[in-house]
PDB file of C-alpha atoms in Angstrom:
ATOM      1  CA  UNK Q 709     -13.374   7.038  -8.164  1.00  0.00           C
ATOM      2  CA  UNK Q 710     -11.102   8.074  -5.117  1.00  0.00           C
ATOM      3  CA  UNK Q 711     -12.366   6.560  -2.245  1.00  0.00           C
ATOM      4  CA  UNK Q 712     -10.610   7.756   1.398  1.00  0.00           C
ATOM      5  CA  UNK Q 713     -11.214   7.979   4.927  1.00  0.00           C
ATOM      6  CA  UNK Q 714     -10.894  11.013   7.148  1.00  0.00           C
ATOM      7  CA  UNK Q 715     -11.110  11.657  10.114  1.00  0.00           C
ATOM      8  CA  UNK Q 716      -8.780  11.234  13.931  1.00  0.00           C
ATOM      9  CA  UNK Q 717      -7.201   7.870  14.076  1.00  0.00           C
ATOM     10  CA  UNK Q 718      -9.514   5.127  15.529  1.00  0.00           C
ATOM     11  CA  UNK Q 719     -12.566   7.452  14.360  1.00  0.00           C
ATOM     12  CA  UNK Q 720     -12.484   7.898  10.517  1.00  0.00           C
ATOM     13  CA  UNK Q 721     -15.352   8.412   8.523  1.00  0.00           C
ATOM     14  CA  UNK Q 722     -15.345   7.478   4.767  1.00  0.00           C
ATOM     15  CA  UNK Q 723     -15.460  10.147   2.235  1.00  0.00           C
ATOM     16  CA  UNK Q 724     -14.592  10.650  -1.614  1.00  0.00           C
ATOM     17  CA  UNK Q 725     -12.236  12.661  -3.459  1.00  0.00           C
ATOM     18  CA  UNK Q 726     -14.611  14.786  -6.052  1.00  0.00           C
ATOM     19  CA  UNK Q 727     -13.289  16.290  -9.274  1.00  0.00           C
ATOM     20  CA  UNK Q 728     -11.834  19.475  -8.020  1.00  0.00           C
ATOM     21  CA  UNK Q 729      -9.981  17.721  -5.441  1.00  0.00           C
ATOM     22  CA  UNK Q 730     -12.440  18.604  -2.628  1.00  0.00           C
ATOM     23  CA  UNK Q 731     -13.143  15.662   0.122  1.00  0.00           C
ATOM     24  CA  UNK Q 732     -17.150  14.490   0.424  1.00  0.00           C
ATOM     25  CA  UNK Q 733     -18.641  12.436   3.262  1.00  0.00           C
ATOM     26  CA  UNK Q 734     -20.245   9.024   2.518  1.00  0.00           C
ATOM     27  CA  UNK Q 735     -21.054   8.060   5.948  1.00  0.00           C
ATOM     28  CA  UNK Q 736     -24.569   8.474   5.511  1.00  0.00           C
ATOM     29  CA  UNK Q 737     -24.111   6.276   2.039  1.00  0.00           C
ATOM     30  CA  UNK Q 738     -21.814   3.736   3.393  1.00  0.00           C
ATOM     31  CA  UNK Q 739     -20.610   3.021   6.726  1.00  0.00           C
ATOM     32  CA  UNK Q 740     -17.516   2.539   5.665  1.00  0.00           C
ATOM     33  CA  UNK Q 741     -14.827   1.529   2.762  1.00  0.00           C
ATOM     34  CA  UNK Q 742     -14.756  -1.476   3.956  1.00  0.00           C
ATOM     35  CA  UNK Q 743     -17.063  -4.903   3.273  1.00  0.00           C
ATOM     36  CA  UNK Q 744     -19.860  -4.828   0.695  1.00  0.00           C
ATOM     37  CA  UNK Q 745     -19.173  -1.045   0.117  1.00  0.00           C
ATOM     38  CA  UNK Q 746     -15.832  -2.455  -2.204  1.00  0.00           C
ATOM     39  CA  UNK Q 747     -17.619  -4.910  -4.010  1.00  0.00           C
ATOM     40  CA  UNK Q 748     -18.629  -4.297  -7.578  1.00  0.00           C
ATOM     41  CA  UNK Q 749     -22.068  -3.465  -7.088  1.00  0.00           C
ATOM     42  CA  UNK Q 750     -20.936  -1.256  -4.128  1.00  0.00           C
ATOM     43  CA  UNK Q 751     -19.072   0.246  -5.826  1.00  0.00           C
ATOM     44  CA  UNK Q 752     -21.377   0.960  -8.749  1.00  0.00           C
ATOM     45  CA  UNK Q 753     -23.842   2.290  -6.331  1.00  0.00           C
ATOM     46  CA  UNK Q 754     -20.946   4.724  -5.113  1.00  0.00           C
ATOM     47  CA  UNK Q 755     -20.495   5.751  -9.505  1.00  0.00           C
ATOM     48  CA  UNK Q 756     -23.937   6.507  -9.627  1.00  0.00           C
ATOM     49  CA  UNK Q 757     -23.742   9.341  -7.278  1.00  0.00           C
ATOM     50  CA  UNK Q 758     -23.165  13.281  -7.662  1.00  0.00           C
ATOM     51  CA  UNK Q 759     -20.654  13.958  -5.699  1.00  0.00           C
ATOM     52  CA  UNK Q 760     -21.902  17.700  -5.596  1.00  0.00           C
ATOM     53  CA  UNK Q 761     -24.940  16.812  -3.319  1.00  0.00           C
ATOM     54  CA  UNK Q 762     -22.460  15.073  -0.630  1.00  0.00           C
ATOM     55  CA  UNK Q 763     -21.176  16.885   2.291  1.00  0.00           C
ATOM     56  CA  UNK Q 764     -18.458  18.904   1.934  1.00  0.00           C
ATOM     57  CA  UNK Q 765     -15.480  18.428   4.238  1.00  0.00           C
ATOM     58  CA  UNK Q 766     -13.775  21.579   5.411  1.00  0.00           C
ATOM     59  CA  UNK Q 767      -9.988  21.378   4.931  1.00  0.00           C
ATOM     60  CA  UNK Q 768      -7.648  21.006   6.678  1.00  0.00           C
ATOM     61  CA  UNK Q 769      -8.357  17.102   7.616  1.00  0.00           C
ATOM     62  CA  UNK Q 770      -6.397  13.712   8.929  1.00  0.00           C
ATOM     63  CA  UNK Q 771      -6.625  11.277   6.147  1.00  0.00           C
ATOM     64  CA  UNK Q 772      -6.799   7.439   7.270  1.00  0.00           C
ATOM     65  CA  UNK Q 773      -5.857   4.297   6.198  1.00  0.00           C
ATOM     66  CA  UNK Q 774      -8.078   3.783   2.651  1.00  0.00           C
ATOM     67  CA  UNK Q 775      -9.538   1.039   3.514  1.00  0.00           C
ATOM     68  CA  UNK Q 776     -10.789  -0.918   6.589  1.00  0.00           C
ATOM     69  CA  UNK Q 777     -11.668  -3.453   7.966  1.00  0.00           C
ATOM     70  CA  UNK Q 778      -8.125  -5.468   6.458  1.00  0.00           C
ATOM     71  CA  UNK Q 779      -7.920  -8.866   7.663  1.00  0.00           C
ATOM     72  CA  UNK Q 780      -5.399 -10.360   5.269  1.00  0.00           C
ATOM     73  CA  UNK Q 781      -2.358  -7.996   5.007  1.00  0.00           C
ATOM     74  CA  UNK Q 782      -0.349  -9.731   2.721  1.00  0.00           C
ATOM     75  CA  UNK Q 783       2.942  -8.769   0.895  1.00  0.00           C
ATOM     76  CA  UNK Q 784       5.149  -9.971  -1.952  1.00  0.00           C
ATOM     77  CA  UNK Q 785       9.158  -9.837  -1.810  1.00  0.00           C
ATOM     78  CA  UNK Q 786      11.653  -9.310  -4.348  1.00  0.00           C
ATOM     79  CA  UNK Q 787       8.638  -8.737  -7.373  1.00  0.00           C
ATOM     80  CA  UNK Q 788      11.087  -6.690  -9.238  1.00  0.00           C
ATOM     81  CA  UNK Q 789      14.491  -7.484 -10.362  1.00  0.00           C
ATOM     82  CA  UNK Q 790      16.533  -5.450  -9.930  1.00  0.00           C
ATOM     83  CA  UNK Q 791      15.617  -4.670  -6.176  1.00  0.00           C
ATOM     84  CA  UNK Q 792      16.881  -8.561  -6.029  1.00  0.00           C
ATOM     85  CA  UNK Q 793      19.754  -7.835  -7.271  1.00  0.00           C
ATOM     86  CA  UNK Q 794      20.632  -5.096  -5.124  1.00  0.00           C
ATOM     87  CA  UNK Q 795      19.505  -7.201  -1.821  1.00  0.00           C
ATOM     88  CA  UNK Q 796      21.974  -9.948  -2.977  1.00  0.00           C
ATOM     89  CA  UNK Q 797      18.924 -12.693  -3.239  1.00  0.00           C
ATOM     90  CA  UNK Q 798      17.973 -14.406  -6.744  1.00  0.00           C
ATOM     91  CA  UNK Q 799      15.177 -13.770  -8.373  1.00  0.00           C
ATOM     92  CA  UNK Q 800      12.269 -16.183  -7.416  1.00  0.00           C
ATOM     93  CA  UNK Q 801      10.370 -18.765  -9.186  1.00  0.00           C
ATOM     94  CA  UNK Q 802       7.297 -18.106  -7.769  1.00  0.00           C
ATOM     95  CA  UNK Q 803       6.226 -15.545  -5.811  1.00  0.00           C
ATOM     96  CA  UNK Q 804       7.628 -14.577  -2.506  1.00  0.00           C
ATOM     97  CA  UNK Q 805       4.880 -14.275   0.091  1.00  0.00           C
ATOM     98  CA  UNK Q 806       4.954 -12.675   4.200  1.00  0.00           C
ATOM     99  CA  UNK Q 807       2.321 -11.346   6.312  1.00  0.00           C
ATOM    100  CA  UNK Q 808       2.593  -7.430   7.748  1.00  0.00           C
ATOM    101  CA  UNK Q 809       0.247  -7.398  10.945  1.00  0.00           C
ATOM    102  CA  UNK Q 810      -2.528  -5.337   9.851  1.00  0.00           C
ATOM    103  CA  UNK Q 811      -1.863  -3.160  12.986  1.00  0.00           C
ATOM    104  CA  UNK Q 812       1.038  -1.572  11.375  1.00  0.00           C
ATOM    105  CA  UNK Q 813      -1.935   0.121   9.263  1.00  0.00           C
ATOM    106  CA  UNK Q 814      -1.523   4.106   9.450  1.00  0.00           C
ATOM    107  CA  UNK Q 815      -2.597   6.702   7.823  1.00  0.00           C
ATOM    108  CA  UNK Q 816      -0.974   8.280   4.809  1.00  0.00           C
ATOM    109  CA  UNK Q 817       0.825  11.028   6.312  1.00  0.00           C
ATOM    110  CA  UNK Q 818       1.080   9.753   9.603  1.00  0.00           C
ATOM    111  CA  UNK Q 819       4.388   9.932  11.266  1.00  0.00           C
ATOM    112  CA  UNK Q 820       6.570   6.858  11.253  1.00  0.00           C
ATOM    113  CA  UNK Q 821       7.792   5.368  15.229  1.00  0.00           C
ATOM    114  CA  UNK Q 822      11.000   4.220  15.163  1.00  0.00           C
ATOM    115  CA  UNK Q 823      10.276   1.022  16.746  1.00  0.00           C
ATOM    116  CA  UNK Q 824      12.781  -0.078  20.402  1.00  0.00           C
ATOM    117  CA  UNK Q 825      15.576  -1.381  19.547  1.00  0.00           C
ATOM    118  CA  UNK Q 826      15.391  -0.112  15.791  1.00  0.00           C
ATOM    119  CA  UNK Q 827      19.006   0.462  14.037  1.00  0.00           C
ATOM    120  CA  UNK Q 828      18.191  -0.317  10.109  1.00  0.00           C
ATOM    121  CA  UNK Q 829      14.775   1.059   9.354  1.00  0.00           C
ATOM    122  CA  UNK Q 830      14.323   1.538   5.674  1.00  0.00           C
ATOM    123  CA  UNK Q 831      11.444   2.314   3.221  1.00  0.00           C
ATOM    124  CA  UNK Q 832      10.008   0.959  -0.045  1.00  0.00           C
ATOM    125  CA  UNK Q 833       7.377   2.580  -2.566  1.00  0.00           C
ATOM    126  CA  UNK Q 834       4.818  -0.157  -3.093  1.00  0.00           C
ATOM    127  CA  UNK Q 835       1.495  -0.218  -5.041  1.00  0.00           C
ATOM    128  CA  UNK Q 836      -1.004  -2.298  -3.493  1.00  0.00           C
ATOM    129  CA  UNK Q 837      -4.467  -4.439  -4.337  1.00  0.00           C
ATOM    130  CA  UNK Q 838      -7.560  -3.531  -2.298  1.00  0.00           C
ATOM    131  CA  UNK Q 839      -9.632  -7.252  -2.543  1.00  0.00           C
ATOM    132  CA  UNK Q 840     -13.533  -6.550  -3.078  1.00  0.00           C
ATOM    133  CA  UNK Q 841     -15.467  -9.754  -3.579  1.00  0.00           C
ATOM    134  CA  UNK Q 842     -14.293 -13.070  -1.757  1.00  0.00           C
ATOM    135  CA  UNK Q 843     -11.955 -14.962  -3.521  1.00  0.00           C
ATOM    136  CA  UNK Q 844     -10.537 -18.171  -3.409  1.00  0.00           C
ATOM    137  CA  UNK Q 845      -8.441 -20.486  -6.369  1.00  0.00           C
ATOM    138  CA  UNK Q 846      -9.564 -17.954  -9.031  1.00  0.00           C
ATOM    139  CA  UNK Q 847      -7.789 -18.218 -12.661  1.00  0.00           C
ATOM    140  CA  UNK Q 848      -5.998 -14.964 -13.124  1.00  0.00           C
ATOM    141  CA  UNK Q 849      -8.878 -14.004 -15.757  1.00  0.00           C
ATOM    142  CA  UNK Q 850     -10.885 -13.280 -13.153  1.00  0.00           C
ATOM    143  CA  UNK Q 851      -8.758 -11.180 -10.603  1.00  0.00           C
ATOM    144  CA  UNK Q 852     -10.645  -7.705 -12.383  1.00  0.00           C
ATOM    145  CA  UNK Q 853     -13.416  -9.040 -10.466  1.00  0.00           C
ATOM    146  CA  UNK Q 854     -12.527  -9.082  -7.319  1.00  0.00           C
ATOM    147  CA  UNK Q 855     -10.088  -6.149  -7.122  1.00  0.00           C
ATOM    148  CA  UNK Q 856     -11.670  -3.318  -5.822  1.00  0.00           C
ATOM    149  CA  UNK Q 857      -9.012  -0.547  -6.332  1.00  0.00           C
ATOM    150  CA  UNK Q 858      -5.551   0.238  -5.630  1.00  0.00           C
ATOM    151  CA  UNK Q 859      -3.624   2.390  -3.338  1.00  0.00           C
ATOM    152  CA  UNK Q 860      -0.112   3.038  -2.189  1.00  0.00           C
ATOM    153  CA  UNK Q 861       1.335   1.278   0.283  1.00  0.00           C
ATOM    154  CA  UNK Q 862       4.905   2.416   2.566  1.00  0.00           C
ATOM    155  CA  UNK Q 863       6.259  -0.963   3.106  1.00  0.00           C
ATOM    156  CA  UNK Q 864       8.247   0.706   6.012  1.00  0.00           C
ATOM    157  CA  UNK Q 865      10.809  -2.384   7.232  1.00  0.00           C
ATOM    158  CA  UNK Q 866      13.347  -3.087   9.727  1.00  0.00           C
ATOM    159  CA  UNK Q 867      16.675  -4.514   8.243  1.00  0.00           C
ATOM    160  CA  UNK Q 868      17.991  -6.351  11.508  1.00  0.00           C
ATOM    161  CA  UNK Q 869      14.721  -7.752  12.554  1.00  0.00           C
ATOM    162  CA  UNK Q 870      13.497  -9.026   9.303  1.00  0.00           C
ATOM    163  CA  UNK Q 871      17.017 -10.700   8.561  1.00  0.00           C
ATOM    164  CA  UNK Q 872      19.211 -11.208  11.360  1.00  0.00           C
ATOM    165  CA  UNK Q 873      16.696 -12.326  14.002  1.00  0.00           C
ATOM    166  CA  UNK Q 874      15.519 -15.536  12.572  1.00  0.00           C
ATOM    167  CA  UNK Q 875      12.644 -17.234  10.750  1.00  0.00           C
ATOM    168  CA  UNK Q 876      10.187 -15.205   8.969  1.00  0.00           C
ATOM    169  CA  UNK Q 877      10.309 -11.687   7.624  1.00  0.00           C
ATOM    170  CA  UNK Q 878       7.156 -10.629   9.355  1.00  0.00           C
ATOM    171  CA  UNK Q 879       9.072  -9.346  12.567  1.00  0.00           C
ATOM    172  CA  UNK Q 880      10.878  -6.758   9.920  1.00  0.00           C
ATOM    173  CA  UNK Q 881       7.584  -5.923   8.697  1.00  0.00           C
ATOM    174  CA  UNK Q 882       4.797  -5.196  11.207  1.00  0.00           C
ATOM    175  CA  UNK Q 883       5.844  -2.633  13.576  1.00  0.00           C
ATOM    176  CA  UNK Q 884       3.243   0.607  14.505  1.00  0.00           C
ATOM    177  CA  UNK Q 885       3.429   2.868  11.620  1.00  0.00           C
ATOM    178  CA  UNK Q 886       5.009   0.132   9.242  1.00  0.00           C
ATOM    179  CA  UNK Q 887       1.824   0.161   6.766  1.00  0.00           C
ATOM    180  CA  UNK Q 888       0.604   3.325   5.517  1.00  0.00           C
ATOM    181  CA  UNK Q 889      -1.928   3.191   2.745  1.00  0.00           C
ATOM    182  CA  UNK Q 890      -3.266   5.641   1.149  1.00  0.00           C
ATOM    183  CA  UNK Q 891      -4.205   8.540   0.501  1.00  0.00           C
ATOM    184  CA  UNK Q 892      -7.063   7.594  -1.777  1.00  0.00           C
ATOM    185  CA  UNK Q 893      -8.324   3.563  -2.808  1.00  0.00           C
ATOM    186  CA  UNK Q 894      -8.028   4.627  -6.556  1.00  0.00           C
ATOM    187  CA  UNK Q 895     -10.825   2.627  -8.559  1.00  0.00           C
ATOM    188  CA  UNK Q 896      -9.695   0.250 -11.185  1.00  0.00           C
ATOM    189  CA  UNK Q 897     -11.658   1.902 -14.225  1.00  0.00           C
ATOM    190  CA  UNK Q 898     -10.085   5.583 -13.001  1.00  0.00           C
ATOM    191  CA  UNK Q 899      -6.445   4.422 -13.090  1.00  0.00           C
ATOM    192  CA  UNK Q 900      -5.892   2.876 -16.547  1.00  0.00           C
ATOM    193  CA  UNK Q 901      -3.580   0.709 -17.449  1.00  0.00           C
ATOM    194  CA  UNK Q 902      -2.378  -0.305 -14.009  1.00  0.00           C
ATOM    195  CA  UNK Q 903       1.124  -1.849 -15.255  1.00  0.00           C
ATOM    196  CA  UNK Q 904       2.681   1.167 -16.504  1.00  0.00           C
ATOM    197  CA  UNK Q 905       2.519   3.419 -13.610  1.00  0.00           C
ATOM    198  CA  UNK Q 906       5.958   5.341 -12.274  1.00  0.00           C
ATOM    199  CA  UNK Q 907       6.785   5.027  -8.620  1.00  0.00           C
ATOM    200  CA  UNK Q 908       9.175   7.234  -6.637  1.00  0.00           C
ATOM    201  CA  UNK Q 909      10.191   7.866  -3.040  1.00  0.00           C
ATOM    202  CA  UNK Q 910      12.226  10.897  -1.392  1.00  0.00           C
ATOM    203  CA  UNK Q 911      14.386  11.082   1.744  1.00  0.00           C
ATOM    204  CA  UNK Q 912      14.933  14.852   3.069  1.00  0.00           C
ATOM    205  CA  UNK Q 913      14.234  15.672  -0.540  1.00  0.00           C
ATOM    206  CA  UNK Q 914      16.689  13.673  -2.178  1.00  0.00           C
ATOM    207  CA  UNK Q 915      15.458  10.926  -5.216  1.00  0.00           C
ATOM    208  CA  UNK Q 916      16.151   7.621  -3.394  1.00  0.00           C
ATOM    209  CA  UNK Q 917      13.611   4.944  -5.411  1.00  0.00           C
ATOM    210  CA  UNK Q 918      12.699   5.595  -9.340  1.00  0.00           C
ATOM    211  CA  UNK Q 919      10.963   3.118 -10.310  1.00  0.00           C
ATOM    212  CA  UNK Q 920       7.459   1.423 -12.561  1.00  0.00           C
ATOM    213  CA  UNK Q 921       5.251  -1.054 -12.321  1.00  0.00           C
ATOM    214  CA  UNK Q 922       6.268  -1.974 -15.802  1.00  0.00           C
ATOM    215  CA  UNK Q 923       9.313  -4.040 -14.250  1.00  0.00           C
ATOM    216  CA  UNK Q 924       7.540  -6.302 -11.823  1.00  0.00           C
ATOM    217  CA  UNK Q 925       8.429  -9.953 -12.068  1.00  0.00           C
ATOM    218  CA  UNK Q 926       4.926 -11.162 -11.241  1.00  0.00           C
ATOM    219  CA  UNK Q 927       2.183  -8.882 -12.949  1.00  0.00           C
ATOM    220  CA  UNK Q 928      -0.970  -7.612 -10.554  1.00  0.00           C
ATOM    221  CA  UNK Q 929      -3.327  -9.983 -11.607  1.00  0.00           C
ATOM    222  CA  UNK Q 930      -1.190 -12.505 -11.248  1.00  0.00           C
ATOM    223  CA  UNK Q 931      -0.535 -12.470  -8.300  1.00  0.00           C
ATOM    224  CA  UNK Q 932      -4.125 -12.112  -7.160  1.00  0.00           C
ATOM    225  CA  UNK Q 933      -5.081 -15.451  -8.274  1.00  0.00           C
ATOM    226  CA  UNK Q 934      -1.659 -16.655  -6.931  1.00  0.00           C
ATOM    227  CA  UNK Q 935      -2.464 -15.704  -3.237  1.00  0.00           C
ATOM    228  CA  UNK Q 936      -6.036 -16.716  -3.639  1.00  0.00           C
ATOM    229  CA  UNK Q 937      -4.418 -20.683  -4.280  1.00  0.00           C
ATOM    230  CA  UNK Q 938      -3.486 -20.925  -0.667  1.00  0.00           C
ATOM    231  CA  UNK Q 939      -5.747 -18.870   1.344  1.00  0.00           C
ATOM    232  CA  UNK Q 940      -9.634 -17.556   1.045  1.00  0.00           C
ATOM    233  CA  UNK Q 941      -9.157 -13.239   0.455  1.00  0.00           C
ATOM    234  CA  UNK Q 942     -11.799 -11.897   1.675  1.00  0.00           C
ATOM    235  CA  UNK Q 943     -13.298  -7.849   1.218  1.00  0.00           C
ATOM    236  CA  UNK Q 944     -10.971  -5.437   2.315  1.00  0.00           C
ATOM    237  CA  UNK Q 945      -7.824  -7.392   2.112  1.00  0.00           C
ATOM    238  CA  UNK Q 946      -4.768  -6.092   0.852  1.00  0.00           C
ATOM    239  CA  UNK Q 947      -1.593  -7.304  -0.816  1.00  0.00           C
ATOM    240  CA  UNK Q 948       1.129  -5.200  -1.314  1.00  0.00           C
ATOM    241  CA  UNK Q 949       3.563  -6.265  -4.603  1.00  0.00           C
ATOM    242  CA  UNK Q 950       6.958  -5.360  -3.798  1.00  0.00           C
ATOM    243  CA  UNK Q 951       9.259  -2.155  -4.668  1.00  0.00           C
ATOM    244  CA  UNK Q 952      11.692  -1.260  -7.010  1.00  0.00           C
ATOM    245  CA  UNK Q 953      15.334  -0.607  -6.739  1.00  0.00           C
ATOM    246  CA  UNK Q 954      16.716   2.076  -4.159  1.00  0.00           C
ATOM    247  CA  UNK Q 955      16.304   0.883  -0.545  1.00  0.00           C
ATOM    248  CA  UNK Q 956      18.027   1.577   2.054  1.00  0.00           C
ATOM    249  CA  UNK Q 957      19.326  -1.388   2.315  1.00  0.00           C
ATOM    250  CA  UNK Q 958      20.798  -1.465  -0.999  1.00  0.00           C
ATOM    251  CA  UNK Q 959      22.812   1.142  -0.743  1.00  0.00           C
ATOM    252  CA  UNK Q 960      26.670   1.277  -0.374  1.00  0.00           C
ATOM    253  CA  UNK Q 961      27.158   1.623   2.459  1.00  0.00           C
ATOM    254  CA  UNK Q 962      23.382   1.596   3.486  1.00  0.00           C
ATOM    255  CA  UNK Q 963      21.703   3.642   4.840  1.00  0.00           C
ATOM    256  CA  UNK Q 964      18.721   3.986   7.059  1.00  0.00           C
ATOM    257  CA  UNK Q 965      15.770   6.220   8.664  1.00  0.00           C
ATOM    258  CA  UNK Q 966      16.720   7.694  11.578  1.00  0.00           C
ATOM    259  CA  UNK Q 967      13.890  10.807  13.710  1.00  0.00           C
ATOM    260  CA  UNK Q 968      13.585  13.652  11.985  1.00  0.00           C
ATOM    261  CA  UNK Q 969      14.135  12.201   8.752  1.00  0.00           C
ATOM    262  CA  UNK Q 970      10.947  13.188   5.838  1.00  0.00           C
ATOM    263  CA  UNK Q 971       9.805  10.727   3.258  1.00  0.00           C
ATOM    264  CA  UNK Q 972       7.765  11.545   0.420  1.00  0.00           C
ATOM    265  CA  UNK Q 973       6.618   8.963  -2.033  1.00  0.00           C
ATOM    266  CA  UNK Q 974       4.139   8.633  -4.561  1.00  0.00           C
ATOM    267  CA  UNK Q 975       2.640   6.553  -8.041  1.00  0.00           C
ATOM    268  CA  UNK Q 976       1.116   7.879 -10.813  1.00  0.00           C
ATOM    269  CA  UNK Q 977      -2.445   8.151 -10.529  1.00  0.00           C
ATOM    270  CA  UNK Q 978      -2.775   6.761  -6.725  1.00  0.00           C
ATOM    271  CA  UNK Q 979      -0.844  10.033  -5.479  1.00  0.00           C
ATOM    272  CA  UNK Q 980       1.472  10.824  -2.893  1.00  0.00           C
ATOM    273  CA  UNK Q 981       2.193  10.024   0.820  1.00  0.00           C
ATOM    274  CA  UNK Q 982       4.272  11.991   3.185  1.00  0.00           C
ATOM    275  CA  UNK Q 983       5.720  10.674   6.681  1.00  0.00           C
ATOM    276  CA  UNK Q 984       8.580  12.261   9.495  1.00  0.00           C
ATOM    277  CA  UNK Q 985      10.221   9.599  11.305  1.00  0.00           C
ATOM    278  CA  UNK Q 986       9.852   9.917  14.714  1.00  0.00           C
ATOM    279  CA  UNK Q 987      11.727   8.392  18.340  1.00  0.00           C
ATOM    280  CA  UNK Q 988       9.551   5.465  19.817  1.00  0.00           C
ATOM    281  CA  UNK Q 989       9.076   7.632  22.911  1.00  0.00           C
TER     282      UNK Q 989
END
């Protein structure tokens, strides 16, 4: 299944993508995609339905943020590589963990505020775990049972503040705008075989991340059960697992989002996302 919301921001209503690529209300199914709506037997309520006798929802419409109610918006660092390499940092033993504030949460084609005092915003393609059923100090056997789906995630940063203004990467991470997801929560038994999916991203047209999740230092499931040894996730959290080569950042010389400037990414199976920087106002 394709799961989405829709809707003006603050006031989405969840919906489903059918199989002509038509949007269907839910909200008199589920209130939301959010809570016991993502856990398995939520979900399998949500299979068992024909998506035919839903509402249809007239085009064109504001997609949302996938999933809500996200408490825990957790990311990983440097998960592939050869995006290590090009930031100049080794690659880790274990896992590198941050937080993004779950208000940067935006829609998928929402624009993208350059935040005051911005001068090194950058992107980075990211594919990213929607948490179902609670979950604390699982084995990684059983992450498939409390991943709910997957989505894409913009892991839109700023340079400066994440690494010249001291202590944690957070304050590079959390701005308004810095945490699309979406456009669809992609279900786990739709996507296949979730470790082998391409990943790209576009400035003003031109390729600037190729990428797969074939590379990734730490697998999916992994690193599930890895975050779930230091903190309870709960439904509707999301981690997002790191990019692949071709920031901004790691360009010579870099280079950076600036207004006006169009990004386009997507991942096999989970879709696309598109975004237009714009001034903070």
């Amino acid at each position: 299944m394709k799961l989405l919301r829709y809707g003006p921001s603050g006031e989405e209503r969840p919906g489903l993508l059918d199989g002509e690529g038509r949007v269907r209300d839910l909200s008199a199914i589920v209130p939301d995609i959010s809570g016991k709506a993502l856990s398995q037997s939520g979900l399998e309520a949500l299979r068992r339905l024909d998506p035919a006798t839903l509402p249809l929802v007239a085009d064109p419409v504001r997609l949302g943020p996938c999933v809500a109610g996200v408490g825990n918006f957790i990311a990983v660092g440097l998960n592939y590589a050869d995006h290590a390499r090009e930031s100049g940092l080794p690659i880790p033993d274990e896992p590198v963990l941050f937080n993004k504030a779950a208000s940067s949460i935006a829609g998928p084609d929402d624009p993208i505020p350059v935040p005051p005092g911005s001068t090194k915003l950058d992107w980075e393609v990211e594919i990213a775990i929607v948490i179902g059923e609670t979950a604390y100090d699982i084995p990684e056997s059983a992450a498939p049972t409390v991943i709910a789906g997957y989505c894409i995630c913009h892991d839109v940063s700023e340079r400066a503040f994440q690494n010249e203004r001291g202590g944690q990467w957070t304050k590079g991470k959390s701005a308004p705008g810095f945490g699309p997801l979406g456009p669809w929560l992609v279900t786990p038994d739709e996507l296949g075989d979730v470790q082998n999916l391409a990943m790209w991203l576009d400035v003003n047209g031109a390729r600037m991340q190729t990428g797969s999740t074939a590379t990734m230092i730490f697998p999916l499931h992994f690193l599930v059960s890895y975050v779930s040894r230091f903190m309870r996730l709960l439904p509707g959290d999301v981690i997002t697992t790191g990019t692949p080569p071709g920031v901004g950042m790691g360009h010579r010389p870099p280079r950076y989002l600036k207004p006006g400037d169009r990004v386009e990414l997507g991942i096999d199976g989970l879709g696309a996302q598109r975004q237009q920087v714009i001034g903070h106002g």
